[in-house]
Amino acid sequence: MDRLLVAAFSFPAVVFTFLLVVVAGYWLLVALGVSSVDAVGAADPEAFGLGRVPLSVALSMVTVLAWVTSMAGDLVLGSAEPSPLFPGVAVLVVALAAAVIGTRFTIPVLNALLPARLDLVGTDCVVRTGRVDGSFGAAEVTTADGRTVLVQVRQAGERPLRTGATARIAEYDRRGGFFWITA
């Protein structure tokens, strides 16, 4: 256990340990409803070649894969060389490359699991956050094939919806990456 802590807080893993703490904090905020999955990168994920996978998910995957790879590299090579700089830099480069490659191979799998956004227009959803208004909200949708998906939603001009309320998805806002819903 001591060796894992030393590895996590030594170069190069410490770079990814810090990023992993940031990612964990971000997902905690998403889970608490303070932030949204699409809060990272307002651009359309398809512009980055991610398909329907949000940029926050892809960056989180890169961070986790890089951290795991750098930890493994540090544990295997950390004490092999007398100079800690050479294996550290090599592990850093390999960890980044492995993380990017691993994420690129995982993205198509995730895209196959995520429904096409336009297929959800016209379906009913159930609000899962404390409120849905013009700037915040998430709802659960059941797809045509029976899968349940959590999506970002917004509501304009009406009294904000609360947890458990049923609404209909009216349209997809491609620029904002969310759905407009009506009660």
Coordinates of C-alpha atoms in Angstrom, one line a residue:
M1 CA 0.0 0.0 0.0
D2 CA 2.8 2.4 0.8
R3 CA 4.4 1.7 -2.6
L4 CA 1.1 2.6 -4.3
L5 CA 0.9 5.9 -2.5
V6 CA 4.5 6.7 -3.3
A7 CA 3.9 5.8 -6.9
A8 CA 0.7 8.0 -7.1
F9 CA 2.5 11.0 -5.7
S10 CA 5.8 10.7 -7.6
F11 CA 6.7 11.7 -11.2
P12 CA 5.1 11.0 -13.6
A13 CA 1.9 9.6 -12.0
V14 CA 1.5 12.7 -9.8
V15 CA 0.5 14.7 -13.0
F16 CA -2.3 12.3 -13.6
T17 CA -3.1 11.9 -9.9
F18 CA -3.9 15.7 -9.8
L19 CA -6.0 15.4 -12.9
L20 CA -7.8 12.3 -11.5
V21 CA -8.8 14.4 -8.4
V22 CA -10.1 17.1 -10.7
V23 CA -12.1 14.5 -12.8
A24 CA -13.5 12.9 -9.6
G25 CA -14.5 16.3 -8.3
Y26 CA -16.2 17.1 -11.6
W27 CA -18.2 13.9 -11.6
L28 CA -19.2 14.4 -8.0
L29 CA -20.6 17.8 -9.0
V30 CA -22.5 16.1 -11.9
A31 CA -23.8 13.5 -9.5
L32 CA -25.0 16.2 -7.1
G33 CA -26.7 18.0 -10.0
V34 CA -24.5 21.1 -9.6
S35 CA -23.0 20.6 -13.0
S36 CA -23.9 18.8 -16.2
V37 CA -22.2 16.1 -18.3
D38 CA -21.9 18.6 -21.2
A39 CA -20.4 21.4 -19.1
V40 CA -16.9 20.6 -20.4
G41 CA -16.5 21.9 -24.0
A42 CA -19.6 23.7 -25.3
A43 CA -18.8 22.4 -28.8
D44 CA -20.6 19.5 -30.4
P45 CA -18.7 16.2 -29.5
E46 CA -19.1 15.2 -33.2
A47 CA -16.7 18.1 -34.1
F48 CA -14.0 16.3 -32.1
G49 CA -14.7 12.9 -33.8
L50 CA -16.4 11.6 -30.6
G51 CA -19.8 10.9 -32.1
R52 CA -22.4 11.1 -29.4
V53 CA -19.9 10.7 -26.5
P54 CA -19.6 14.0 -24.5
L55 CA -16.2 15.6 -24.3
S56 CA -16.2 15.3 -20.5
V57 CA -16.5 11.5 -20.8
A58 CA -13.6 11.3 -23.3
L59 CA -11.3 13.5 -21.2
S60 CA -12.2 11.5 -18.1
M61 CA -11.3 8.3 -19.9
V62 CA -8.0 9.7 -21.1
T63 CA -7.2 10.8 -17.5
V64 CA -8.1 7.5 -15.9
L65 CA -6.2 5.4 -18.5
A66 CA -3.1 7.6 -18.3
W67 CA -3.1 7.4 -14.5
V68 CA -3.5 3.6 -14.5
T69 CA -0.7 3.3 -17.2
S70 CA 1.6 5.7 -15.4
M71 CA 1.1 3.9 -12.1
A72 CA 1.8 0.5 -13.7
G73 CA 4.9 1.9 -15.4
D74 CA 6.1 3.5 -12.3
L75 CA 5.7 0.3 -10.3
V76 CA 7.4 -1.8 -12.9
L77 CA 10.2 0.6 -14.0
G78 CA 10.5 3.0 -11.0
S79 CA 13.3 1.4 -9.2
A80 CA 15.0 -0.2 -12.3
E81 CA 17.0 2.8 -13.4
P82 CA 19.4 4.8 -11.2
S83 CA 18.2 8.0 -12.8
P84 CA 14.5 8.6 -12.0
L85 CA 14.1 11.2 -14.8
F86 CA 14.5 8.9 -17.8
P87 CA 12.0 6.2 -16.9
G88 CA 9.6 8.9 -15.6
V89 CA 9.6 10.8 -18.9
A90 CA 9.3 7.5 -20.9
V91 CA 6.4 6.4 -18.7
L92 CA 4.7 9.8 -19.1
V93 CA 4.9 9.6 -22.9
V94 CA 3.8 5.9 -23.0
A95 CA 0.9 6.7 -20.6
L96 CA -0.4 9.5 -22.7
A97 CA -0.1 7.5 -25.9
A98 CA -1.8 4.5 -24.4
A99 CA -4.6 6.7 -22.9
V100 CA -5.4 8.4 -26.2
I101 CA -5.3 5.2 -28.2
G102 CA -7.4 3.3 -25.6
T103 CA -9.9 6.1 -25.6
R104 CA -10.1 6.2 -29.4
F105 CA -10.8 2.5 -29.4
T106 CA -13.5 2.8 -26.7
I107 CA -15.4 5.7 -28.3
P108 CA -17.0 3.6 -31.1
V109 CA -18.2 1.1 -28.4
L110 CA -19.7 3.9 -26.4
N111 CA -21.4 5.4 -29.5
A112 CA -23.0 2.1 -30.2
L113 CA -24.5 2.1 -26.7
L114 CA -25.7 5.7 -26.8
P115 CA -28.9 6.4 -28.8
A116 CA -29.0 8.9 -31.6
R117 CA -30.1 12.2 -30.2
L118 CA -32.7 12.9 -32.9
D119 CA -34.3 9.5 -32.2
L120 CA -35.3 10.8 -28.8
V121 CA -37.3 13.8 -30.0
G122 CA -41.0 13.1 -29.4
T123 CA -40.5 10.6 -26.6
D124 CA -41.5 11.1 -23.0
C125 CA -39.0 11.6 -20.2
V126 CA -38.9 11.7 -16.4
V127 CA -37.1 14.6 -14.7
R128 CA -34.2 13.3 -12.5
T129 CA -32.8 16.6 -11.2
G130 CA -34.3 18.9 -8.5
R131 CA -35.4 21.3 -11.2
V132 CA -35.5 21.9 -14.9
D133 CA -35.4 25.4 -16.2
G134 CA -33.8 27.4 -19.0
S135 CA -30.3 26.7 -17.9
F136 CA -30.2 23.4 -16.0
G137 CA -31.8 19.9 -15.8
A138 CA -31.5 16.2 -16.6
A139 CA -34.1 13.7 -17.4
E140 CA -34.3 9.9 -17.9
V141 CA -35.6 8.6 -21.3
T142 CA -36.4 5.1 -22.3
T143 CA -35.3 4.4 -25.9
A144 CA -37.2 2.4 -28.5
D145 CA -35.1 -0.7 -27.8
G146 CA -35.7 -0.4 -24.0
R147 CA -32.5 1.2 -22.8
T148 CA -32.7 3.9 -20.2
V149 CA -30.6 7.0 -20.9
L150 CA -30.0 10.2 -18.8
V151 CA -29.9 13.3 -21.0
Q152 CA -29.5 17.0 -20.4
V153 CA -32.7 18.9 -20.8
R154 CA -34.0 22.5 -20.6
Q155 CA -37.4 24.1 -20.4
A156 CA -38.4 27.6 -21.5
G157 CA -41.0 30.0 -20.2
E158 CA -42.9 27.6 -18.0
R159 CA -42.9 26.9 -14.2
P160 CA -39.7 24.8 -13.5
L161 CA -40.3 21.0 -13.4
R162 CA -39.2 19.1 -10.4
T163 CA -37.9 15.5 -9.8
G164 CA -40.3 12.9 -11.0
A165 CA -42.3 15.1 -13.4
T166 CA -43.1 13.7 -16.8
A167 CA -42.4 15.8 -19.9
R168 CA -42.1 15.3 -23.7
I169 CA -38.8 16.0 -25.6
A170 CA -39.6 18.7 -28.2
E171 CA -36.3 19.2 -29.9
Y172 CA -32.6 18.8 -29.7
D173 CA -30.4 21.9 -29.4
R174 CA -27.3 20.8 -31.3
R175 CA -25.3 23.9 -30.3
G176 CA -26.0 23.6 -26.6
G177 CA -26.0 19.7 -26.6
F178 CA -29.3 19.4 -24.7
F179 CA -33.0 18.7 -25.4
W180 CA -35.8 21.2 -25.0
I181 CA -38.8 19.7 -23.2
T182 CA -42.4 20.6 -22.6
A183 CA -44.6 19.6 -19.6

